[in-house]
């Protein structure tokens, strides 16, 4: 008899959420994690610590730039970087401790160490091999770098997102390679801490793939905050000494190679799936061309009894996408119908202002020949956003021209990352823009801007 119904490999948001749901559904569950703490990249070195730093530095920005105007007269605070990092570490340990509590509460065994899979139905951790009916691989992803760029987080000169959370001091000059989510979030943190931050991006717009309107507004706002951008530039390599670096880039439009000096270079050019050491080759687990574990519609790999979820399979590398897959695969293993609606997965950038998107973009729909209408509402018409000095931004809702069904949305503005869920729920229910427009929204809230954008899909917004 198997010791476990399921062993989950990796305790990030995909893995630990899956473990909890498996246990709730009555499966005897274990989770393997080699880190000292649970929670994976997200809790330990990703989403959570970066949000702590974003919060602390946003407070600093408010004190430096907006307190006096609100009648709060005081000297601008000085930054105790060591204390800020310890605050961040405390936030992390509260959360990783919370996951450990959840494992105990749900009677999930934590098998400490790095797993290998010697055969289907078997997982080895250290010297022990466990029998299990099913295996769920949730081993996540790691930062990917560029040819000619060697990341060394210990030296702290050329770092990835993990190294950027523990820099010895705030650099004077930082170069960020890549204007994606990580580059802009962590670039904002260091810009607010006083670094001169230059972001070098290969494409002509920030956050490739995002709504074009949002890309333009987002870049303009970040520039106003002090971030510098060099767009259309391909980084060719970085030469680093113990304390400094030179970033070489080639403008796409042609011309000579250019060089930027930096005290710290943050490489934020994407992440790649991580499944090393599991022994998948020997097992014959099929991979995609992009190095992800190939799965079917039920997250089953090509080897019976082995499943995979999260960053290690295809799709956006987002904690909440992994969580949804984790719950759904648990349902599959328990004999239920597991389902993830990949058309309604929000994406959020936690800068100030926040940026949030869901569904399809205006450009993609137009390119596909879909007849649409676009309702847009500026936060300039939203009293609450004005009250906190964050009226720069807008809500945009895209609906089918004939049926009025909501197909997508983009928000740039205060609390965008929370407000987007109203639209997610509407989309899950197949709602029309009018359904949102006819729903009473409390005044004064930022959410009124969502209603106004929905009204803009019909007879028009009130406050514009
Ligand atoms: P990304 O894929 O979002 O952005 C990477 C950027 O680097 C792209 O804009 C790309 O054009 C640029 N780039 C690539 N090669 C370049 C070169 N040689 N020179 C100049 N620019 C170059 O990747 P990022 O920001 O590293 O994030 C990794 C993953 O983590 C993403 O999938 C992201 O969704 C996820 N993540 C999500 C967060 C969130 O939801 N808030 C926060 C942090 C990460």
XYZ file of C-alpha atoms and ligand atoms in Angstrom:
508
model
C 0.000 0.000 0.000
C 1.229 3.500 -0.805
C 2.249 5.696 2.110
C 0.664 8.701 0.419
C -2.135 9.435 -2.012
C -0.127 12.380 -3.294
C 3.324 13.846 -2.853
C 3.688 17.412 -4.025
C 7.149 18.613 -5.001
C 7.683 22.282 -4.220
C 6.003 24.422 -1.558
C 5.438 27.638 -3.467
C 1.910 29.020 -3.956
C 1.136 26.260 -6.476
C 2.410 23.426 -4.313
C 1.256 24.452 -0.856
C -2.217 25.471 -2.029
C -2.530 22.160 -3.845
C -1.444 20.317 -0.699
C -4.079 22.060 1.418
C -6.828 21.307 -1.102
C -5.670 17.655 -1.451
C -5.824 17.259 2.328
C -9.237 18.965 2.492
C -10.467 16.477 -0.107
C -9.360 13.579 2.076
C -6.098 12.634 0.359
C -3.104 11.597 2.476
C -0.665 14.299 1.423
C 3.012 15.158 1.757
C 4.936 18.124 0.402
C 8.654 18.184 -0.394
C 10.583 21.405 0.054
C 14.340 21.869 0.229
C 14.339 25.517 1.330
C 14.521 26.243 5.049
C 11.073 27.818 4.894
C 7.883 27.091 2.956
C 6.277 29.436 0.431
C 8.662 29.124 -2.524
C 9.943 32.043 -4.569
C 6.793 34.098 -4.023
C 6.929 34.245 -0.246
C 10.687 34.022 0.277
C 12.284 36.053 -2.495
C 9.518 37.313 -4.787
C 6.045 38.757 -4.434
C 5.987 39.211 -0.677
C 9.381 40.788 0.146
C 9.096 43.061 -2.888
C 5.679 44.237 -1.721
C 7.096 45.040 1.726
C 9.814 47.168 0.093
C 7.316 48.781 -2.274
C 5.130 49.711 0.687
C 7.976 51.110 2.793
C 9.419 53.144 -0.069
C 5.980 54.410 -1.096
C 5.638 55.774 2.451
C 9.013 57.465 2.006
C 7.878 58.965 -1.290
C 4.712 60.280 0.337
C 6.678 61.845 3.201
C 9.188 63.444 0.836
C 6.793 64.692 -1.815
C 3.220 64.901 -0.539
C 3.155 65.365 3.242
C 3.821 69.100 3.223
C 1.024 69.746 0.740
C -1.405 67.908 3.042
C -0.313 70.033 5.981
C 1.981 67.431 7.513
C 5.083 69.401 8.326
C 8.111 67.386 9.331
C 11.629 66.729 8.164
C 11.704 64.055 5.472
C 12.592 60.699 7.042
C 16.067 59.260 6.638
C 16.378 55.694 5.418
C 17.737 53.004 7.715
C 18.251 50.392 5.012
C 19.205 47.613 7.435
C 15.976 48.199 9.369
C 13.928 48.296 6.169
C 15.387 44.929 5.166
C 14.651 43.501 8.584
C 11.048 44.746 8.319
C 10.857 42.966 4.953
C 12.338 39.783 6.489
C 9.791 39.936 9.288
C 6.932 40.189 6.747
C 8.407 37.169 4.939
C 8.745 35.055 8.075
C 5.196 35.847 9.209
C 3.976 34.517 5.873
C 6.241 31.470 5.581
C 5.362 30.622 9.193
C 1.716 30.900 8.202
C 2.197 28.287 5.487
C 3.924 25.952 7.953
C 0.924 26.356 10.250
C -1.405 25.462 7.368
C 0.582 22.289 6.662
C 0.315 21.190 10.299
C -3.347 22.140 10.565
C -4.158 20.034 7.509
C -1.914 17.137 8.631
C 0.335 17.438 5.611
C 3.817 15.972 6.092
C 6.689 18.280 5.150
C 9.447 16.080 3.719
C 12.467 18.369 4.094
C 15.007 18.195 1.288
C 15.221 18.083 -2.499
C 13.132 15.467 -4.278
C 13.992 13.092 -7.088
C 11.541 10.776 -8.804
C 13.203 7.377 -9.317
C 10.014 5.967 -10.872
C 6.339 6.816 -11.158
C 4.831 6.241 -7.722
C 8.109 6.910 -5.900
C 9.730 10.058 -4.517
C 13.152 10.083 -2.897
C 14.112 12.772 -0.393
C 17.552 12.383 1.176
C 18.024 8.684 1.991
C 14.342 7.815 2.080
C 12.106 6.752 -0.778
C 8.365 7.180 -0.308
C 5.583 5.372 -2.137
C 2.752 7.487 -3.445
C -0.197 7.008 -5.768
C 0.347 10.362 -7.456
C 3.022 13.039 -7.757
C 2.415 16.729 -8.439
C 5.468 18.663 -9.623
C 5.265 22.307 -8.571
C 8.971 23.107 -8.747
C 8.517 26.630 -10.135
C 10.989 28.778 -12.015
C 14.311 30.587 -11.640
C 15.532 33.895 -13.067
C 16.979 33.615 -16.557
C 19.881 35.785 -17.598
C 21.409 36.922 -20.873
C 24.465 35.690 -22.721
C 27.413 37.799 -21.590
C 25.784 38.702 -18.278
C 26.934 36.805 -15.211
C 24.723 37.226 -12.159
C 26.470 37.010 -8.780
C 24.064 37.775 -5.953
C 26.783 37.318 -3.305
C 28.951 40.058 -4.782
C 25.884 42.249 -5.168
C 26.992 44.109 -8.305
C 25.161 42.170 -11.026
C 22.074 40.739 -9.371
C 18.741 39.145 -10.184
C 15.481 39.739 -8.317
C 16.718 37.639 -5.374
C 19.970 39.571 -5.006
C 18.161 42.886 -5.388
C 16.282 42.235 -2.132
C 19.434 42.043 -0.032
C 21.829 44.654 -1.416
C 24.408 45.800 1.139
C 23.568 49.436 0.488
C 21.380 51.562 -1.722
C 23.364 52.105 -4.941
C 23.961 55.566 -6.375
C 23.453 54.335 -9.924
C 21.399 51.299 -10.845
C 20.839 49.923 -14.319
C 17.847 47.634 -14.730
C 17.859 45.320 -17.741
C 14.265 44.667 -18.793
C 11.170 46.875 -18.347
C 8.962 43.956 -17.312
C 7.182 43.483 -14.008
C 10.268 42.810 -11.904
C 12.342 45.579 -13.468
C 9.668 48.203 -12.879
C 8.696 47.094 -9.355
C 12.249 46.835 -8.029
C 13.427 49.768 -10.148
C 10.726 51.857 -8.428
C 11.892 50.699 -5.006
C 15.472 51.843 -5.587
C 14.462 55.046 -7.356
C 12.396 56.002 -4.301
C 15.351 55.150 -2.071
C 17.407 57.722 -3.950
C 19.215 55.692 -6.610
C 19.499 57.033 -10.137
C 17.724 54.218 -12.002
C 18.011 53.655 -15.754
C 15.914 50.900 -17.315
C 17.184 49.436 -20.592
C 14.504 47.633 -22.578
C 14.722 45.755 -25.866
C 11.151 46.464 -26.950
C 9.731 49.921 -27.691
C 7.237 49.802 -24.816
C 7.290 48.780 -21.154
C 5.596 45.524 -20.090
C 5.419 43.878 -23.533
C 1.998 42.513 -24.424
C 0.100 44.922 -22.201
C -2.576 47.355 -23.435
C -0.785 50.057 -25.457
C -2.599 52.927 -23.761
C -1.537 51.617 -20.384
C 2.051 51.106 -21.548
C 2.286 54.758 -22.628
C 0.648 56.177 -19.503
C 2.653 53.872 -17.213
C 5.983 54.893 -18.733
C 5.082 58.579 -18.595
C 4.134 58.347 -14.912
C 7.287 56.398 -14.013
C 9.403 58.965 -15.879
C 7.720 61.725 -13.910
C 8.714 59.854 -10.751
C 12.333 59.896 -11.893
C 12.969 56.579 -13.659
C 14.964 56.911 -16.872
C 14.285 54.644 -19.841
C 16.393 53.596 -22.794
C 13.993 51.810 -25.119
C 14.667 49.710 -28.188
C 18.058 48.728 -26.851
C 19.442 45.187 -26.688
C 21.856 44.594 -23.821
C 24.890 42.779 -25.185
C 26.804 42.122 -22.002
C 27.937 43.442 -18.636
C 31.545 43.898 -17.493
C 31.732 43.891 -13.728
C 34.440 44.582 -11.158
C 33.983 44.047 -7.406
C 32.124 47.326 -7.003
C 31.056 48.620 -10.404
C 29.713 47.487 -13.748
C 29.497 48.622 -17.335
C 26.374 47.685 -19.274
C 26.853 47.458 -23.028
C 23.837 47.842 -25.252
C 23.096 48.086 -28.935
C 20.367 50.502 -30.057
C 17.972 48.614 -32.336
C 17.777 51.517 -34.760
C 21.475 51.037 -35.474
C 24.584 52.982 -34.555
C 27.464 52.208 -32.231
C 27.316 50.137 -29.093
C 26.695 52.316 -26.031
C 27.877 51.856 -22.451
C 26.220 52.720 -19.123
C 28.024 52.862 -15.777
C 26.363 51.360 -12.734
C 27.039 50.480 -9.110
C 24.418 47.740 -9.354
C 22.875 46.035 -12.373
C 19.533 44.286 -11.926
C 18.920 41.623 -14.546
C 15.143 41.314 -14.983
C 14.822 39.643 -18.357
C 12.383 36.908 -17.432
C 12.298 33.565 -15.649
C 12.640 29.977 -16.839
C 10.975 26.780 -15.650
C 12.919 24.830 -13.022
C 12.793 21.050 -12.911
C 16.448 20.170 -12.461
C 17.411 17.159 -10.392
C 13.962 15.554 -10.517
C 15.117 12.921 -13.005
C 12.456 13.718 -15.580
C 14.673 12.757 -18.536
C 15.161 9.211 -17.280
C 11.431 8.913 -16.608
C 10.646 10.026 -20.156
C 8.498 12.992 -19.092
C 7.793 15.021 -22.248
C 8.893 18.638 -22.258
C 7.804 21.521 -24.490
C 10.239 23.262 -26.847
C 10.541 26.037 -24.272
C 11.696 23.676 -21.528
C 8.381 23.469 -19.689
C 6.858 20.176 -18.552
C 4.177 19.290 -21.126
C 0.759 18.578 -19.582
C -2.729 17.799 -20.852
C -5.957 19.577 -19.874
C -5.886 17.801 -16.500
C -2.274 18.761 -15.690
C -1.175 15.164 -16.356
C 2.323 14.704 -17.801
C 3.173 12.031 -20.343
C 3.951 9.626 -17.449
C 0.940 8.153 -15.657
C 0.557 9.337 -12.071
C 2.804 12.389 -12.507
C 1.195 15.825 -12.765
C 2.663 19.315 -13.025
C 1.401 22.826 -12.257
C 2.574 26.436 -11.986
C 5.647 28.109 -13.477
C 7.135 24.772 -14.563
C 4.347 24.299 -17.143
C 3.213 26.710 -19.848
C 1.240 29.880 -19.192
C 1.913 33.098 -17.321
C 4.389 32.740 -14.453
C 2.058 34.065 -11.785
C 1.520 32.846 -8.236
C -2.263 32.978 -8.538
C -2.273 30.989 -11.789
C -0.229 28.313 -9.972
C -2.635 28.401 -7.007
C -5.631 27.870 -9.270
C -3.915 24.953 -10.971
C -2.970 23.573 -7.561
C -6.594 23.508 -6.437
C -7.797 22.150 -9.769
C -5.283 19.287 -9.893
C -6.284 18.346 -6.346
C -9.850 18.042 -7.591
C -8.693 15.862 -10.476
C -6.810 13.575 -8.068
C -9.853 13.345 -5.802
C -12.032 12.317 -8.739
C -13.752 15.698 -9.178
C -13.677 18.075 -12.139
C -10.758 20.455 -11.808
C -11.033 23.605 -13.887
C -9.027 26.775 -14.499
C -10.368 29.559 -16.701
C -7.174 30.727 -18.373
C -9.091 33.549 -20.055
C -9.656 35.279 -16.708
C -6.292 35.454 -14.973
C -5.472 38.977 -13.820
C -1.989 40.436 -14.075
C -0.878 43.137 -11.653
C 2.162 45.382 -11.344
C 2.468 46.693 -7.793
C 4.078 50.031 -8.492
C 2.407 53.335 -7.638
C 0.097 53.627 -9.426
C -0.739 49.951 -9.701
C -1.437 48.459 -13.085
C -3.897 45.610 -13.512
C -5.189 43.822 -16.573
C -7.444 40.889 -17.354
C -8.781 39.193 -20.452
C -7.982 40.306 -23.966
C -6.431 43.596 -25.038
C -8.032 46.135 -27.342
C -5.215 45.665 -29.870
C -5.379 41.869 -29.932
C -9.156 41.920 -30.396
C -8.944 44.509 -33.180
C -6.175 42.536 -34.895
C -8.396 39.442 -34.749
C -11.191 41.421 -36.464
C -13.437 41.290 -33.388
C -15.999 44.137 -33.302
C -15.597 45.814 -29.930
C -16.416 48.945 -27.992
C -14.095 50.553 -25.507
C -15.255 52.401 -22.415
C -12.559 54.520 -20.804
C -12.719 56.676 -17.708
C -9.957 58.831 -16.271
C -9.320 58.934 -12.517
C -9.379 62.739 -12.942
C -13.151 62.326 -12.662
C -12.899 60.230 -9.498
C -13.177 62.218 -6.279
C -11.459 59.634 -4.092
C -8.397 59.373 -6.354
C -8.116 63.160 -6.290
C -8.273 63.142 -2.489
C -5.108 61.047 -2.319
C -3.339 62.828 -5.171
C -3.410 59.819 -7.484
C -5.771 60.856 -10.256
C -3.277 60.084 -13.035
C -4.550 56.944 -14.765
C -7.726 55.366 -16.077
C -9.984 52.344 -16.287
C -10.630 50.817 -19.679
C -13.251 48.157 -20.316
C -13.448 46.350 -23.625
C -16.796 44.800 -24.544
C -18.244 43.000 -27.537
C -19.879 45.549 -29.836
C -23.033 43.496 -30.372
C -23.576 41.636 -27.115
C -21.907 44.104 -24.704
C -20.172 41.125 -23.028
C -17.008 42.174 -21.185
C -13.922 40.751 -22.933
C -11.119 42.452 -21.066
C -10.045 45.400 -18.960
C -7.024 47.422 -17.991
C -6.666 49.715 -14.999
C -3.836 52.053 -14.129
C -4.502 53.877 -10.906
C -4.925 53.523 -7.154
C -5.758 50.008 -5.902
C -5.950 48.730 -9.486
C -4.762 45.306 -8.330
C -7.766 44.946 -6.058
C -10.336 46.604 -8.295
C -9.596 44.341 -11.247
C -11.410 41.511 -9.479
C -14.785 43.151 -9.942
C -14.175 42.748 -13.652
C -12.822 39.206 -13.217
C -16.030 38.173 -11.459
C -18.107 39.903 -14.127
C -16.208 38.015 -16.830
C -16.613 34.685 -15.024
C -20.357 35.286 -15.011
C -20.358 36.330 -18.671
C -21.590 39.777 -17.640
C -22.160 42.712 -19.967
C -20.667 46.152 -19.406
C -24.213 47.265 -18.627
C -24.395 44.741 -15.757
C -21.443 46.531 -14.146
C -22.899 49.948 -15.003
C -26.227 49.090 -13.347
C -24.557 47.853 -10.159
C -24.595 50.418 -7.343
C -21.018 51.386 -6.379
C -20.304 53.054 -3.043
C -19.280 56.696 -3.105
C -16.567 57.847 -2.797
C -14.501 54.846 -3.918
C -11.928 54.189 -6.633
C -14.287 51.451 -7.848
C -16.664 54.099 -9.129
C -14.168 54.559 -11.961
C -14.853 50.957 -13.002
C -18.561 51.694 -13.131
C -17.928 54.876 -15.106
C -15.825 52.933 -17.640
C -18.716 50.470 -17.941
C -21.099 53.409 -18.429
C -18.731 54.648 -21.131
C -19.449 51.418 -23.040
C -23.112 52.508 -23.132
C -24.735 55.953 -22.939
C -21.678 57.582 -21.419
C -20.030 58.208 -18.057
C -21.431 60.807 -15.688
C -18.242 62.472 -14.433
C -16.437 63.081 -17.729
P 9.272 39.921 -18.072
O 9.161 38.855 -19.068
O 8.049 40.524 -17.465
O 10.124 41.141 -18.677
C 11.435 40.970 -19.191
C 11.779 42.149 -20.072
O 13.163 42.077 -20.438
C 10.972 42.178 -21.362
O 10.368 43.428 -21.473
C 12.038 41.938 -22.436
O 11.753 42.580 -23.645
C 13.301 42.518 -21.776
N 14.571 42.004 -22.322
C 14.881 40.719 -22.592
N 16.131 40.639 -23.099
C 16.636 41.909 -23.141
C 17.892 42.474 -23.549
N 18.893 41.731 -24.025
N 18.055 43.808 -23.458
C 17.052 44.588 -22.974
N 15.860 44.096 -22.558
C 15.648 42.771 -22.639
O 10.237 39.322 -16.954
P 10.515 39.738 -15.438
O 10.135 41.137 -15.164
O 11.922 39.319 -15.195
O 9.517 38.809 -14.642
C 9.671 37.383 -14.712
C 8.360 36.694 -14.448
O 7.955 36.873 -13.107
C 7.261 37.202 -15.334
O 6.584 36.099 -15.874
C 6.383 37.963 -14.410
O 5.015 37.891 -14.800
C 6.620 37.300 -13.064
N 6.454 38.283 -11.995
C 5.220 38.748 -11.720
C 5.033 39.725 -10.774
C 3.673 40.257 -10.540
O 2.701 39.640 -10.948
N 3.534 41.414 -9.908
C 6.151 40.287 -10.013
C 7.393 39.741 -10.404
C 7.514 38.776 -11.359
